[in-house]
Coordinates of C-alpha atoms and ligand atoms in Angstrom, one line a residue:
M26 CA 33.4 -5.8 -14.3
S27 CA 29.9 -4.8 -13.8
I28 CA 29.0 -2.0 -11.5
S29 CA 25.6 -1.5 -9.8
R30 CA 23.4 1.4 -10.7
R31 CA 23.9 2.8 -7.2
A32 CA 27.7 2.8 -7.8
F33 CA 27.2 4.3 -11.2
L34 CA 25.1 7.1 -9.8
A35 CA 27.6 7.6 -7.0
A36 CA 30.4 7.8 -9.5
A37 CA 28.4 10.4 -11.4
G38 CA 27.9 12.3 -8.2
F39 CA 24.1 11.8 -8.0
T40 CA 23.4 9.7 -5.0
T41 CA 21.0 12.0 -3.4
V42 CA 18.2 14.2 -4.4
S43 CA 20.0 17.3 -3.2
A44 CA 23.0 16.5 -5.3
G45 CA 20.7 16.3 -8.3
T46 CA 18.7 19.3 -7.5
A47 CA 21.8 21.4 -6.9
L48 CA 22.4 21.3 -10.6
L49 CA 18.8 21.8 -11.7
S50 CA 16.1 23.6 -9.8
G51 CA 12.9 21.5 -9.4
C52 CA 10.5 23.9 -11.2
G53 CA 10.7 27.0 -13.4
S54 CA 14.0 27.7 -14.9
S55 CA 17.6 27.5 -13.7
K56 CA 20.9 27.9 -15.5
T57 CA 24.0 26.0 -15.3
S58 CA 26.8 27.9 -16.9
V59 CA 29.6 25.8 -18.2
T60 CA 32.9 27.2 -19.5
G61 CA 34.5 24.9 -22.0
E62 CA 37.4 24.9 -24.4
S63 CA 35.8 24.5 -27.7
G64 CA 32.8 25.7 -29.7
A65 CA 31.0 29.0 -29.5
P66 CA 29.0 29.5 -26.2
S67 CA 25.3 29.0 -26.6
S68 CA 22.4 28.0 -24.5
L69 CA 19.8 25.3 -24.7
E70 CA 16.3 25.5 -23.3
V71 CA 15.0 22.0 -22.4
F72 CA 11.3 21.6 -21.5
S73 CA 10.2 18.6 -19.5
W74 CA 8.1 17.6 -16.4
W75 CA 11.0 16.0 -14.6
T76 CA 11.0 17.8 -11.2
E77 CA 10.5 15.0 -8.7
G78 CA 13.4 13.3 -6.9
G79 CA 14.2 10.4 -9.2
E80 CA 13.1 12.3 -12.3
A81 CA 15.2 15.4 -11.5
N82 CA 18.1 13.1 -10.6
A83 CA 18.0 11.3 -13.9
L84 CA 17.8 14.6 -15.8
S85 CA 20.9 15.8 -13.9
S86 CA 22.7 12.6 -14.9
L87 CA 21.9 13.2 -18.6
V88 CA 22.9 16.9 -18.4
S89 CA 26.3 15.9 -16.9
E90 CA 26.8 13.5 -19.7
F91 CA 25.8 16.1 -22.2
H92 CA 28.2 18.7 -20.8
L93 CA 31.1 16.2 -21.2
H94 CA 30.5 16.5 -24.9
N95 CA 29.2 20.1 -25.1
P96 CA 31.0 22.1 -22.4
N97 CA 30.1 25.5 -24.0
I98 CA 26.3 25.0 -24.0
T99 CA 24.5 26.5 -21.1
F100 CA 21.6 24.3 -20.0
I101 CA 18.4 26.1 -19.2
N102 CA 16.0 23.8 -17.3
R103 CA 12.5 24.7 -18.2
S104 CA 10.7 21.9 -16.3
V105 CA 7.1 22.2 -15.1
A106 CA 6.1 20.3 -12.0
G107 CA 3.3 17.8 -12.2
G108 CA 3.4 14.0 -12.7
A109 CA 2.8 12.6 -16.2
G110 CA 3.0 16.1 -17.6
A111 CA -0.3 17.0 -16.0
N112 CA 0.7 20.8 -16.1
A113 CA 3.6 20.6 -18.6
K114 CA 1.5 19.4 -21.5
A115 CA -0.9 22.3 -21.3
E116 CA 2.0 24.8 -20.9
L117 CA 3.7 23.3 -23.9
A118 CA 0.6 23.5 -26.0
R119 CA 0.3 27.2 -25.0
R120 CA 3.9 28.0 -26.0
M121 CA 3.7 26.1 -29.3
K122 CA 0.5 27.9 -30.2
A123 CA 2.0 31.3 -29.3
G124 CA 5.0 30.5 -31.6
N125 CA 7.4 30.5 -28.7
P126 CA 8.8 26.9 -28.7
P127 CA 11.5 25.8 -26.3
D128 CA 14.7 24.6 -28.1
T129 CA 13.6 21.0 -27.4
F130 CA 10.8 19.4 -25.4
Q131 CA 10.0 16.1 -23.7
G132 CA 7.4 14.4 -25.7
Q133 CA 6.1 10.8 -25.7
A134 CA 6.6 8.6 -28.7
G135 CA 3.3 7.9 -30.3
A136 CA 0.0 9.8 -30.5
M137 CA 1.1 12.5 -28.0
L138 CA 3.1 14.2 -30.7
D139 CA 0.5 13.9 -33.5
D140 CA -1.0 17.4 -33.0
Y141 CA 2.4 19.0 -33.3
V142 CA 3.4 17.0 -36.3
D143 CA 0.1 17.7 -38.1
A144 CA 0.4 21.4 -37.3
G145 CA 3.8 21.4 -39.0
Q146 CA 5.5 22.6 -35.8
L147 CA 8.3 20.0 -35.7
E148 CA 11.4 19.4 -37.9
D149 CA 11.7 16.1 -39.6
L150 CA 14.7 14.3 -37.9
G151 CA 15.4 11.9 -40.8
F152 CA 18.7 13.5 -41.4
L153 CA 19.8 12.8 -37.8
Y154 CA 18.5 9.2 -37.9
Q155 CA 20.7 8.6 -41.0
Q156 CA 23.7 10.5 -39.7
Q157 CA 23.7 8.7 -36.4
G158 CA 22.7 5.3 -37.7
W159 CA 19.5 5.2 -35.5
D160 CA 17.5 3.6 -38.3
R161 CA 19.5 0.5 -37.5
S162 CA 20.2 0.8 -33.8
V163 CA 16.8 1.8 -32.3
N164 CA 14.4 -0.9 -31.3
S165 CA 11.9 -1.5 -34.1
T166 CA 8.8 -0.8 -31.9
L167 CA 10.2 2.6 -31.1
L168 CA 11.5 3.2 -34.6
Q169 CA 7.9 2.8 -35.8
L170 CA 6.4 5.0 -33.1
T171 CA 8.8 7.9 -33.8
Q172 CA 7.4 8.1 -37.4
R173 CA 4.4 9.6 -38.9
N174 CA 3.8 10.1 -42.6
G175 CA 7.1 8.2 -43.2
K176 CA 9.2 10.7 -41.3
H177 CA 10.9 10.7 -37.9
W178 CA 9.7 13.4 -35.5
S179 CA 11.4 12.5 -32.2
V180 CA 14.4 10.8 -30.6
P181 CA 13.4 8.2 -27.9
L182 CA 15.4 8.4 -24.7
D183 CA 13.9 5.7 -22.5
I184 CA 11.4 2.8 -22.3
H185 CA 9.2 2.9 -19.2
H186 CA 7.2 -0.1 -17.9
I187 CA 3.7 1.1 -17.0
N188 CA 1.9 -2.0 -15.7
V189 CA 3.9 -2.6 -12.5
I190 CA 2.7 -3.1 -8.9
W191 CA 5.0 -2.0 -6.2
A192 CA 4.7 -3.5 -2.7
N193 CA 6.2 -2.8 0.7
K194 CA 7.6 -6.2 1.5
H195 CA 7.7 -5.9 5.3
L196 CA 4.1 -4.8 5.5
C197 CA 2.8 -7.5 3.1
D198 CA 4.8 -10.2 4.9
R199 CA 3.4 -9.1 8.3
L200 CA -0.2 -9.0 7.0
K201 CA 0.3 -12.2 5.0
V202 CA -0.8 -10.7 1.7
P203 CA 1.1 -11.4 -1.5
T204 CA 3.6 -8.8 -2.8
A205 CA 2.6 -9.9 -6.3
P206 CA -1.1 -10.6 -6.5
T207 CA -1.6 -12.4 -9.8
S208 CA -5.2 -11.7 -10.6
V209 CA -7.4 -8.7 -10.0
A210 CA -9.6 -10.8 -7.7
D211 CA -6.5 -11.7 -5.6
F212 CA -5.5 -8.1 -5.5
V213 CA -8.9 -6.9 -4.3
A214 CA -8.8 -9.7 -1.6
A215 CA -5.4 -8.5 -0.5
L216 CA -6.5 -4.8 -0.4
R217 CA -9.4 -5.9 1.9
K218 CA -7.1 -7.6 4.2
V219 CA -4.8 -4.6 4.5
A220 CA -7.7 -2.3 5.0
A221 CA -9.1 -4.6 7.8
A222 CA -5.7 -4.3 9.5
G223 CA -6.1 -0.5 9.6
K224 CA -3.4 0.2 7.0
V225 CA -3.7 2.0 3.6
P226 CA -4.1 -0.7 1.0
L227 CA -3.2 1.3 -2.2
A228 CA -1.5 4.7 -2.4
I229 CA -3.1 6.7 -5.1
G230 CA -3.9 10.4 -5.7
T231 CA -7.4 11.0 -6.9
T232 CA -7.9 14.8 -6.7
P233 CA -8.6 16.3 -10.2
D234 CA -5.0 17.4 -10.6
Q235 CA -3.9 13.8 -9.8
N236 CA -6.5 11.9 -11.8
W237 CA -3.9 10.7 -14.2
Q238 CA -3.1 8.2 -11.5
V239 CA -6.6 6.9 -11.7
K240 CA -6.3 6.7 -15.5
H241 CA -3.0 4.8 -15.0
L242 CA -4.8 2.3 -12.7
M243 CA -7.8 2.1 -15.1
E244 CA -5.6 1.2 -18.1
C245 CA -3.9 -1.6 -16.1
L246 CA -7.3 -3.0 -15.2
L247 CA -8.5 -2.7 -18.8
V248 CA -5.4 -4.5 -20.0
A249 CA -6.0 -7.2 -17.4
E250 CA -9.5 -7.8 -18.5
L251 CA -9.1 -7.4 -22.3
G252 CA -5.6 -8.9 -22.7
P253 CA -2.9 -7.6 -25.0
A254 CA -4.5 -8.6 -28.2
V255 CA -7.7 -6.6 -27.7
W256 CA -6.3 -3.6 -25.8
P257 CA -4.8 -2.0 -29.0
T258 CA -8.2 -2.4 -30.8
L259 CA -9.8 0.0 -28.3
W260 CA -7.7 2.8 -30.0
Q261 CA -8.9 2.0 -33.5
R262 CA -12.1 2.9 -35.1
G263 CA -14.8 0.3 -34.2
G264 CA -13.0 -0.8 -30.9
D265 CA -15.5 -2.3 -28.5
W266 CA -15.9 -0.1 -25.4
T267 CA -19.3 -1.4 -24.6
G268 CA -18.6 -5.1 -23.8
Q269 CA -18.3 -7.0 -20.6
P270 CA -14.5 -6.9 -20.2
V271 CA -14.6 -3.1 -20.1
T272 CA -17.5 -3.2 -17.6
Q273 CA -15.6 -5.6 -15.4
A274 CA -12.5 -3.4 -15.4
L275 CA -14.5 -0.3 -14.4
V276 CA -16.4 -2.2 -11.7
A277 CA -13.1 -3.3 -10.3
L278 CA -11.8 0.3 -10.5
K279 CA -14.8 1.4 -8.4
E280 CA -14.2 -1.4 -5.8
I281 CA -10.5 -0.6 -5.5
L282 CA -11.0 3.1 -5.1
A283 CA -13.7 2.5 -2.5
L284 CA -11.1 0.6 -0.5
T285 CA -8.4 3.2 -0.6
A286 CA -8.8 6.6 -2.3
N287 CA -10.3 8.6 0.5
Q288 CA -7.2 8.1 2.6
T289 CA -4.8 9.2 0.0
A290 CA -6.7 11.5 -2.3
A291 CA -4.3 14.4 -2.6
L292 CA -1.1 12.5 -3.1
T293 CA 1.3 13.1 -5.9
W294 CA 2.8 10.0 -7.4
D295 CA 6.1 10.3 -5.6
Q296 CA 4.3 10.9 -2.3
A297 CA 2.3 7.8 -2.9
S298 CA 5.6 5.9 -3.7
A299 CA 7.1 7.2 -0.4
M300 CA 4.1 5.9 1.5
V301 CA 4.7 2.5 0.2
G302 CA 8.5 2.9 0.8
R303 CA 7.8 3.7 4.4
G304 CA 5.3 0.9 4.9
D305 CA 2.4 3.3 5.5
A306 CA 0.7 1.8 2.5
A307 CA 1.0 -1.7 1.0
Y308 CA 0.8 -1.2 -2.7
Q309 CA 1.1 1.3 -5.6
I310 CA 0.3 0.6 -9.2
M311 CA 2.7 3.0 -11.0
G312 CA 5.3 3.2 -13.8
D313 CA 8.8 2.3 -13.1
W314 CA 9.9 5.8 -12.2
T315 CA 8.9 4.6 -8.8
E316 CA 11.9 2.3 -8.8
A317 CA 14.1 5.4 -9.1
S318 CA 12.5 7.0 -6.1
F319 CA 12.9 3.8 -4.0
T320 CA 16.6 3.7 -5.0
L321 CA 17.1 7.3 -4.0
A322 CA 15.4 6.6 -0.6
G323 CA 18.0 3.9 0.0
L324 CA 15.4 1.0 -0.1
I325 CA 16.7 -2.5 -1.0
A326 CA 15.0 -4.5 -3.8
H327 CA 13.4 -7.8 -2.7
K328 CA 14.1 -6.9 1.0
D329 CA 12.2 -3.6 1.5
Y330 CA 10.1 -3.6 -1.6
D331 CA 9.0 -5.9 -4.4
W332 CA 7.4 -5.5 -7.8
A333 CA 5.5 -7.6 -10.4
P334 CA 3.3 -7.1 -13.4
A335 CA 0.1 -5.3 -12.3
P336 CA -2.5 -7.9 -11.3
G337 CA -3.8 -9.9 -14.3
T338 CA -1.2 -8.4 -16.8
S339 CA 1.6 -11.0 -16.6
G340 CA 2.9 -11.6 -20.1
T341 CA 2.1 -8.0 -21.2
F342 CA 4.5 -5.1 -21.2
L343 CA 2.5 -1.8 -21.2
F344 CA 5.0 0.8 -22.2
A345 CA 5.7 4.4 -22.8
S346 CA 8.8 6.2 -24.2
D347 CA 10.0 9.7 -23.4
C348 CA 11.5 11.4 -26.4
F349 CA 12.8 14.7 -27.5
T350 CA 12.0 16.9 -30.5
L351 CA 13.2 19.7 -32.6
P352 CA 10.5 22.4 -32.8
K353 CA 10.6 24.6 -35.9
G354 CA 11.9 28.0 -34.8
A355 CA 14.0 26.7 -32.0
K356 CA 16.2 29.7 -30.9
D357 CA 19.3 27.5 -30.6
R358 CA 18.8 24.8 -33.2
D359 CA 22.5 23.6 -33.1
A360 CA 22.4 23.2 -29.3
A361 CA 19.1 21.3 -29.7
I362 CA 20.6 19.0 -32.2
A363 CA 23.5 18.4 -29.9
W364 CA 21.0 17.5 -27.1
L365 CA 19.1 15.1 -29.5
I366 CA 22.4 13.4 -30.4
E367 CA 23.1 12.9 -26.7
C368 CA 19.6 11.5 -26.2
G369 CA 20.1 9.0 -29.0
S370 CA 23.6 7.9 -27.9
Q371 CA 24.4 4.9 -25.7
N372 CA 26.1 7.0 -23.0
G373 CA 23.2 9.5 -22.9
Q374 CA 20.6 6.8 -22.7
D375 CA 22.5 4.8 -20.1
S376 CA 23.1 7.7 -17.9
F377 CA 19.5 8.7 -17.9
T378 CA 17.7 5.3 -17.9
A379 CA 19.9 3.8 -15.2
A380 CA 18.9 6.6 -12.9
K381 CA 15.3 6.7 -14.0
G382 CA 14.2 3.1 -13.4
A383 CA 13.8 2.8 -17.2
I384 CA 15.6 0.9 -20.0
P385 CA 17.4 2.2 -23.1
P386 CA 15.4 2.1 -26.4
R387 CA 18.3 0.7 -28.4
A388 CA 17.8 -2.7 -30.0
L389 CA 20.9 -4.3 -28.5
I390 CA 22.1 -3.9 -24.9
G391 CA 25.6 -5.3 -24.4
G392 CA 26.6 -7.5 -21.5
T393 CA 28.9 -4.9 -19.9
E394 CA 26.3 -2.2 -20.4
R395 CA 23.7 -4.4 -18.5
G396 CA 26.0 -4.1 -15.5
L397 CA 25.0 -0.5 -15.2
F398 CA 21.4 -1.5 -14.4
D399 CA 19.9 -2.7 -11.2
T400 CA 17.9 -5.9 -10.7
Y401 CA 14.6 -4.2 -11.4
S402 CA 15.8 -2.8 -14.8
L403 CA 17.4 -6.1 -15.8
W404 CA 14.0 -7.7 -15.1
S405 CA 12.3 -5.0 -17.2
M406 CA 14.8 -5.6 -20.0
D407 CA 14.0 -9.3 -20.0
Q408 CA 10.2 -8.6 -19.9
W409 CA 10.6 -6.2 -22.9
T410 CA 12.0 -9.1 -25.0
S411 CA 9.8 -11.9 -23.7
T412 CA 6.3 -10.5 -23.4
R413 CA 3.7 -8.9 -25.6
I414 CA 4.4 -5.1 -26.0
V415 CA 1.4 -2.7 -26.0
G416 CA 1.3 1.1 -25.7
S417 CA 0.1 3.2 -22.8
L418 CA -2.9 5.6 -22.7
T419 CA -1.9 7.7 -19.8
H420 CA 1.7 8.2 -21.0
G421 CA 1.1 9.2 -24.6
V422 CA 1.3 6.2 -26.9
V423 CA -2.2 5.4 -28.0
A424 CA -4.4 8.5 -27.9
R425 CA -3.9 12.1 -28.9
A426 CA -4.5 15.1 -26.6
A427 CA -8.2 15.7 -27.3
W428 CA -9.1 12.1 -26.7
N429 CA -7.1 12.1 -23.5
A430 CA -8.9 15.2 -22.4
A431 CA -12.3 13.6 -22.9
I432 CA -11.2 10.6 -20.9
D433 CA -9.8 12.8 -18.2
A434 CA -13.1 14.6 -17.9
A435 CA -14.9 11.2 -17.7
I436 CA -12.6 10.0 -14.9
T437 CA -12.9 13.3 -12.9
A438 CA -16.7 12.8 -13.0
F439 CA -16.3 9.1 -12.0
V440 CA -14.2 9.9 -9.0
T441 CA -17.1 12.0 -7.7
D442 CA -20.1 9.9 -8.8
R443 CA -18.5 6.4 -8.7
N444 CA -20.8 5.2 -11.5
P445 CA -19.0 2.7 -13.7
A446 CA -21.8 2.5 -16.2
R447 CA -21.7 6.2 -16.7
L448 CA -17.9 6.1 -17.1
Q449 CA -18.2 3.3 -19.7
T450 CA -20.8 5.3 -21.7
A451 CA -18.5 8.4 -21.6
L452 CA -15.5 6.3 -22.7
A453 CA -17.4 4.8 -25.6
A454 CA -18.6 8.2 -26.6
A455 CA -15.0 9.6 -26.6
A456 CA -13.8 6.6 -28.7
H457 CA -16.7 7.2 -31.2
T458 CA -15.6 10.9 -31.5
Y459 CA -11.8 10.5 -31.6
A460 CA -10.9 7.0 -32.9
A461 CA -9.3 7.5 -36.4
Ligands
LIG29 C1 5.4 9.8 -17.4 C2 6.8 10.0 -18.0 C3 7.8 9.5 -17.1 C4 7.6 10.0 -15.6 C5 6.2 10.0 -15.2 C6 5.8 10.7 -13.9 O1 4.4 10.3 -18.3 O2 6.9 9.2 -19.2 O3 9.1 9.9 -17.6 O4 8.2 11.3 -15.5 O5 5.3 10.6 -16.2 O6 6.0 12.1 -14.0

């Protein structure tokens, strides 16, 4: 019999944020001592940026599953607050440079790990892939992304859907705007209508510490204008950043921000989700970690809120995948390996992804297993197998750190000067410098 995700979480004891955070503190470090029957006691320092409600809850769920198999390992939560790793990525880079790696850290499959791989700071995980049979069981897109120079450098834990629009259904129905605007033009028309009714059209943080949310919106608009065949070419040498489709996307970005951002500038992503959840704002364009926060808030899918591919991106699945690594010099290598095995296992992935709004990265998801997931995740699973899959910029797949930093600087300038032509020039210059 299938059980719903809510029931699954309830059974695991994680129905509320406070239940989740009782185990793991939101920021900094906390320890959960576990006394078990077998194995020598050891500890495991896990670095991530999962501190918000739905994220911390999903991490707690994974830690509980991990402790079932590793009761003697003390979990040390070294999470650093800040959506999309806004602060964690810099802190991680500092630690790695100082030769003080955590036992394992949250990375993102794809270019986000390239600097660490090239600097020789990670262990090749080929031995684990072989031992655990992951070469056969992991989805082929992910299997490719975990490799560089023919070796595996990370274990994928989830697949997140990036190009999703979330809508408050009550508000949209009342204002007679669609919950799923299909084109960018329809979306802008709906935003205007919501603004005219005195409500916040789009919840989005735009202050410099939150400008990854603008980058997230920008990449959805670029995918809408360019389509899934051209988007990946932007990340290769010779990609066309100067053409009309990029111009159109950036002009739309300006138009959309003009309609909304001054009302919501300082919001974190989860505060923005909460605004939509409460009906204080109509829309948010955000990854599907928003689904987890809506579930925690007790909202009902299709009744209180709805989702759809971000405007203009139907038929495309813009994705990211959180993964874990084995840094060379990890103080507790055996405990880190036990964690990686959990991340690659069916139970580990199910416990985490079902609570995170994500889907598991394994190739085959059984019928019974599907019963653990809610209607949103089932939709996302179907999209994963029926649409064109392309990698995310904001969430680590297509561009390495230095390129992302150049784009971040261009976006920060744009939020102040609102000049799409200048932004396009800066983006083209960054591609010229960094495309390999
Ligand atoms: C993404 C990450 C997700 C989620 C999100 C918001 O980069 O892949 O797991 O945590 O940031 O913080």
